[in-house]
Coordinates of C-alpha atoms and ligand atoms in Angstrom, one line a residue:
M41 CA 117.6 89.2 110.9
E42 CA 116.7 85.5 111.5
R43 CA 113.0 84.6 111.3
R44 CA 111.3 84.3 114.6
P45 CA 108.1 82.1 114.2
E46 CA 104.9 83.0 116.0
P47 CA 102.0 80.7 117.0
E48 CA 100.4 79.3 113.8
L49 CA 96.8 80.0 114.8
M50 CA 95.5 83.3 115.9
D51 CA 92.3 82.4 117.6
S52 CA 92.1 83.7 121.2
E53 CA 89.1 85.8 122.0
A54 CA 91.3 88.9 122.6
Q55 CA 93.3 88.4 119.4
T56 CA 90.3 87.7 117.1
A57 CA 88.3 90.6 118.7
A58 CA 91.1 93.1 118.1
Y59 CA 91.9 91.8 114.7
A60 CA 88.3 91.8 113.5
A61 CA 87.8 95.4 114.8
A62 CA 91.0 96.7 113.3
D63 CA 91.1 99.0 110.3
F64 CA 93.0 97.1 107.5
N65 CA 91.6 99.3 104.8
E66 CA 95.0 100.3 103.4
S67 CA 96.4 96.8 103.0
N68 CA 93.1 95.1 102.1
S69 CA 92.3 97.6 99.4
L70 CA 95.9 97.3 98.1
F71 CA 95.2 93.5 97.9
T72 CA 91.9 93.9 96.0
R73 CA 93.4 96.6 93.7
L74 CA 96.3 94.3 92.9
F75 CA 93.9 91.5 92.0
A76 CA 91.8 93.7 89.8
E77 CA 94.9 95.1 88.0
S78 CA 96.5 91.7 87.6
F79 CA 93.4 89.9 86.4
P80 CA 91.2 92.3 84.4
D81 CA 89.5 89.3 82.7
C82 CA 87.9 88.0 85.9
A83 CA 84.6 89.8 85.5
G84 CA 82.4 86.8 84.8
S85 CA 81.9 83.9 87.2
G86 CA 84.0 81.2 88.9
A87 CA 85.0 79.6 92.2
M88 CA 87.4 81.5 94.4
I89 CA 89.0 80.4 97.7
D90 CA 90.6 82.7 100.3
L91 CA 93.1 80.7 102.2
G92 CA 93.5 81.8 105.8
C93 CA 90.5 84.2 105.4
G94 CA 90.5 85.4 109.1
P95 CA 87.5 87.7 109.8
G96 CA 86.6 87.8 106.2
D97 CA 87.2 91.4 105.2
I98 CA 89.0 90.5 102.0
A99 CA 86.4 87.9 101.1
L100 CA 83.7 90.5 101.6
R101 CA 85.5 93.0 99.4
M102 CA 86.0 90.4 96.7
A103 CA 82.4 89.3 96.8
R104 CA 81.3 92.9 96.3
A105 CA 83.8 93.4 93.4
Y106 CA 83.0 90.0 91.8
P107 CA 79.3 89.4 92.3
G108 CA 79.2 86.5 89.8
W109 CA 81.8 84.5 91.8
R110 CA 81.2 81.8 94.4
I111 CA 83.7 82.6 97.2
T112 CA 84.8 80.3 100.0
G113 CA 86.8 81.6 102.9
L114 CA 88.9 78.9 104.6
D115 CA 90.4 79.2 108.1
A116 CA 91.6 76.9 110.9
G117 CA 90.5 79.2 113.6
E118 CA 86.9 78.7 114.9
N119 CA 86.8 82.1 116.6
M120 CA 88.0 83.8 113.5
L121 CA 85.3 82.0 111.4
R122 CA 82.6 83.0 113.9
R123 CA 83.6 86.6 113.5
A124 CA 83.6 86.3 109.7
R125 CA 80.2 84.7 109.7
E126 CA 78.8 87.4 112.0
R127 CA 80.2 90.1 109.8
F128 CA 78.5 88.5 106.7
R129 CA 75.2 88.1 108.6
S130 CA 75.2 91.9 109.2
E131 CA 76.7 93.2 106.0
G132 CA 76.8 90.6 103.2
E133 CA 73.6 88.5 103.1
A134 CA 73.1 88.8 99.4
L135 CA 76.7 87.8 98.5
D136 CA 77.7 84.2 97.6
V137 CA 80.3 83.5 100.3
T138 CA 80.7 80.4 102.5
F139 CA 83.1 80.1 105.4
K140 CA 84.7 76.7 105.9
H141 CA 86.7 75.4 108.8
G142 CA 89.9 73.8 107.4
Y143 CA 93.5 73.4 108.4
L144 CA 96.0 73.5 105.6
P145 CA 97.1 71.1 104.1
D146 CA 93.4 70.1 103.8
D147 CA 92.9 67.0 101.7
S148 CA 89.1 67.4 102.0
L149 CA 89.2 70.3 99.6
E150 CA 88.4 69.4 96.1
E151 CA 91.5 69.2 93.8
A152 CA 91.8 71.4 90.7
A153 CA 88.5 73.0 91.5
W154 CA 89.3 76.6 91.9
D155 CA 89.5 79.4 89.3
A156 CA 91.0 81.9 91.7
L157 CA 93.1 81.4 94.8
I158 CA 93.9 84.3 97.1
S159 CA 95.6 84.6 100.5
N160 CA 96.7 87.5 102.6
S161 CA 98.9 87.4 105.6
L162 CA 98.7 83.6 106.0
L163 CA 102.2 82.5 104.9
H164 CA 104.0 84.0 107.9
H165 CA 101.9 81.9 110.3
L166 CA 103.0 78.6 108.6
P167 CA 105.9 76.7 110.2
D168 CA 106.3 75.0 106.8
P169 CA 105.7 77.6 104.1
L170 CA 105.6 75.0 101.3
V171 CA 102.2 74.0 102.7
L172 CA 100.6 77.1 101.2
W173 CA 102.3 76.8 97.8
H174 CA 101.6 73.0 97.5
S175 CA 98.0 73.6 98.5
I176 CA 97.7 76.3 95.7
R177 CA 99.2 73.9 93.2
R178 CA 96.8 71.1 94.2
L179 CA 93.7 73.2 94.4
A180 CA 94.1 75.3 91.2
R181 CA 92.3 74.6 88.0
P182 CA 94.6 75.0 85.0
G183 CA 94.7 78.7 84.2
A184 CA 93.6 79.7 87.7
A185 CA 94.4 83.2 89.0
V186 CA 96.6 83.4 92.1
L187 CA 97.3 86.3 94.3
V188 CA 99.2 86.0 97.6
M189 CA 100.4 88.9 99.7
D190 CA 102.1 89.0 103.1
L191 CA 104.4 91.0 105.2
C192 CA 108.1 91.1 104.4
R193 CA 110.6 90.5 107.3
P194 CA 112.6 93.7 107.9
A195 CA 116.4 93.7 108.3
G196 CA 116.3 94.1 112.1
M197 CA 114.1 94.5 115.2
A198 CA 114.5 98.3 115.2
E199 CA 113.1 98.5 111.7
A200 CA 110.2 96.2 112.7
Q201 CA 109.5 98.5 115.7
A202 CA 109.6 101.6 113.5
L203 CA 107.0 100.0 111.1
V204 CA 104.7 99.3 114.1
D205 CA 105.1 102.8 115.4
H206 CA 104.4 104.3 112.0
Y207 CA 101.4 102.1 111.0
A208 CA 99.9 101.0 114.3
A209 CA 100.5 103.9 116.6
D210 CA 96.9 104.2 117.7
E211 CA 96.1 100.5 117.8
P212 CA 95.5 98.5 121.0
P213 CA 98.6 96.8 122.5
V214 CA 97.4 93.3 121.4
L215 CA 97.3 94.4 117.8
R216 CA 100.7 96.2 118.0
D217 CA 102.2 93.1 119.5
D218 CA 100.7 90.9 116.8
F219 CA 102.0 93.2 114.1
Y220 CA 105.5 93.2 115.6
N221 CA 105.6 89.5 116.0
S222 CA 104.2 89.0 112.5
L223 CA 107.0 91.2 111.0
L224 CA 109.6 89.0 112.8
A225 CA 107.9 85.8 111.6
A226 CA 107.4 87.0 108.0
Y227 CA 109.3 85.6 105.0
T228 CA 111.6 87.8 102.9
L229 CA 111.0 88.1 99.2
D230 CA 114.2 86.0 98.5
E231 CA 112.8 83.3 100.8
V232 CA 109.5 83.4 99.0
R233 CA 111.2 83.1 95.5
D234 CA 113.0 80.1 96.8
Q235 CA 109.7 78.5 98.0
L236 CA 108.2 79.1 94.6
E237 CA 111.1 77.5 92.9
K238 CA 110.8 74.4 95.2
S239 CA 107.0 74.2 94.6
G240 CA 107.1 74.3 90.9
L241 CA 105.6 77.8 90.9
A242 CA 108.6 79.8 89.6
A243 CA 106.5 81.0 86.7
L244 CA 104.5 83.2 89.1
S245 CA 105.8 86.7 89.5
A246 CA 106.9 88.1 92.9
G247 CA 107.8 91.6 94.0
M248 CA 107.3 94.2 96.7
C249 CA 104.0 96.2 96.7
S250 CA 104.6 98.5 99.7
D251 CA 107.3 99.2 102.2
R252 CA 106.3 96.1 104.2
H253 CA 104.4 93.7 101.8
W254 CA 105.4 91.4 99.0
F255 CA 103.1 89.8 96.5
V256 CA 103.0 86.7 94.3
K257 CA 100.7 86.7 91.4
G258 CA 100.0 85.0 88.1
R259 CA 98.2 82.1 86.5
I260 CA 98.8 78.5 87.0
T261 CA 99.8 77.3 83.5
D262 CA 100.1 73.5 83.9
Ligands
SAM7 C1 96.9 87.2 110.1 S1 95.5 86.3 109.8 C2 95.0 86.9 108.2 C3 93.6 86.9 108.0 C4 93.1 87.5 106.6 N1 93.6 86.7 105.5 C5 93.4 88.9 106.5 O1 94.1 89.3 105.6 O2 92.9 89.7 107.4 C6 96.0 84.6 109.4 C7 94.9 83.6 109.5 O3 95.4 82.3 109.0 C8 94.8 81.3 109.8 N2 95.7 80.1 109.7 C9 96.9 79.9 110.2 N3 97.4 78.7 109.9 C10 96.4 78.1 109.1 C11 96.4 76.8 108.4 N4 97.4 75.9 108.5 N5 95.3 76.6 107.7 C12 94.2 77.5 107.6 N6 94.3 78.7 108.3 C13 95.4 79.0 109.0 C14 94.7 81.9 111.2 O4 93.7 81.3 111.9 C15 94.4 83.3 110.9 O5 93.0 83.6 110.9

């Protein structure tokens, strides 16, 4: 099935409210587990950036798992960031997390300054996917840990609908529509491998980590 892009930013009141209230425990804990398994040596301290952090659930989980790290969540949506900051005010005061407004590519971010770069469910929003991979290359310190995860576009619309019915049966319509549109906008694993090749990141490993998600992980070696 051909990719059907969706609007890049996800920032209406209705969308951000539904997204922030949704239960992403399964996919977000998959993300943090993958990070822990892939980088068992990340126990100490460092600077981590979450690109397209949305309402901040993964940043919060990472801050709890890696208390020595300084974590920055970056997002282009002001409403999303407001929800992330509210969440941290109520749940995460003692954690070292900052939320920053920024639209990738963002030249104001310091180059080669980050020891870990993470991103979940951002790539499928980007009209030019190389923006994410070039940003990672520019921002990563040599040896930085990278973990990116996103949805994988299914073979057809019926398969996309079946995934929505299976995983979001009880969710509100706005979230079901977002999930369906995101599946249609998602990049396939082959497309992602091609993007890595074009960005000089072919040394990172890529694969599937669920029936609907792919991952890219590894360390930036140069
Ligand atoms: C589907 S949400 C994912 C949020 C979060 N990472 C998560 O896993 O729940 C995608 C986020 O990427 C943000 N976004 C889209 N394009 C962006 C860009 N060019 N730069 C920064 N953020 C962007 C959107 O505002 C939205 O909050």
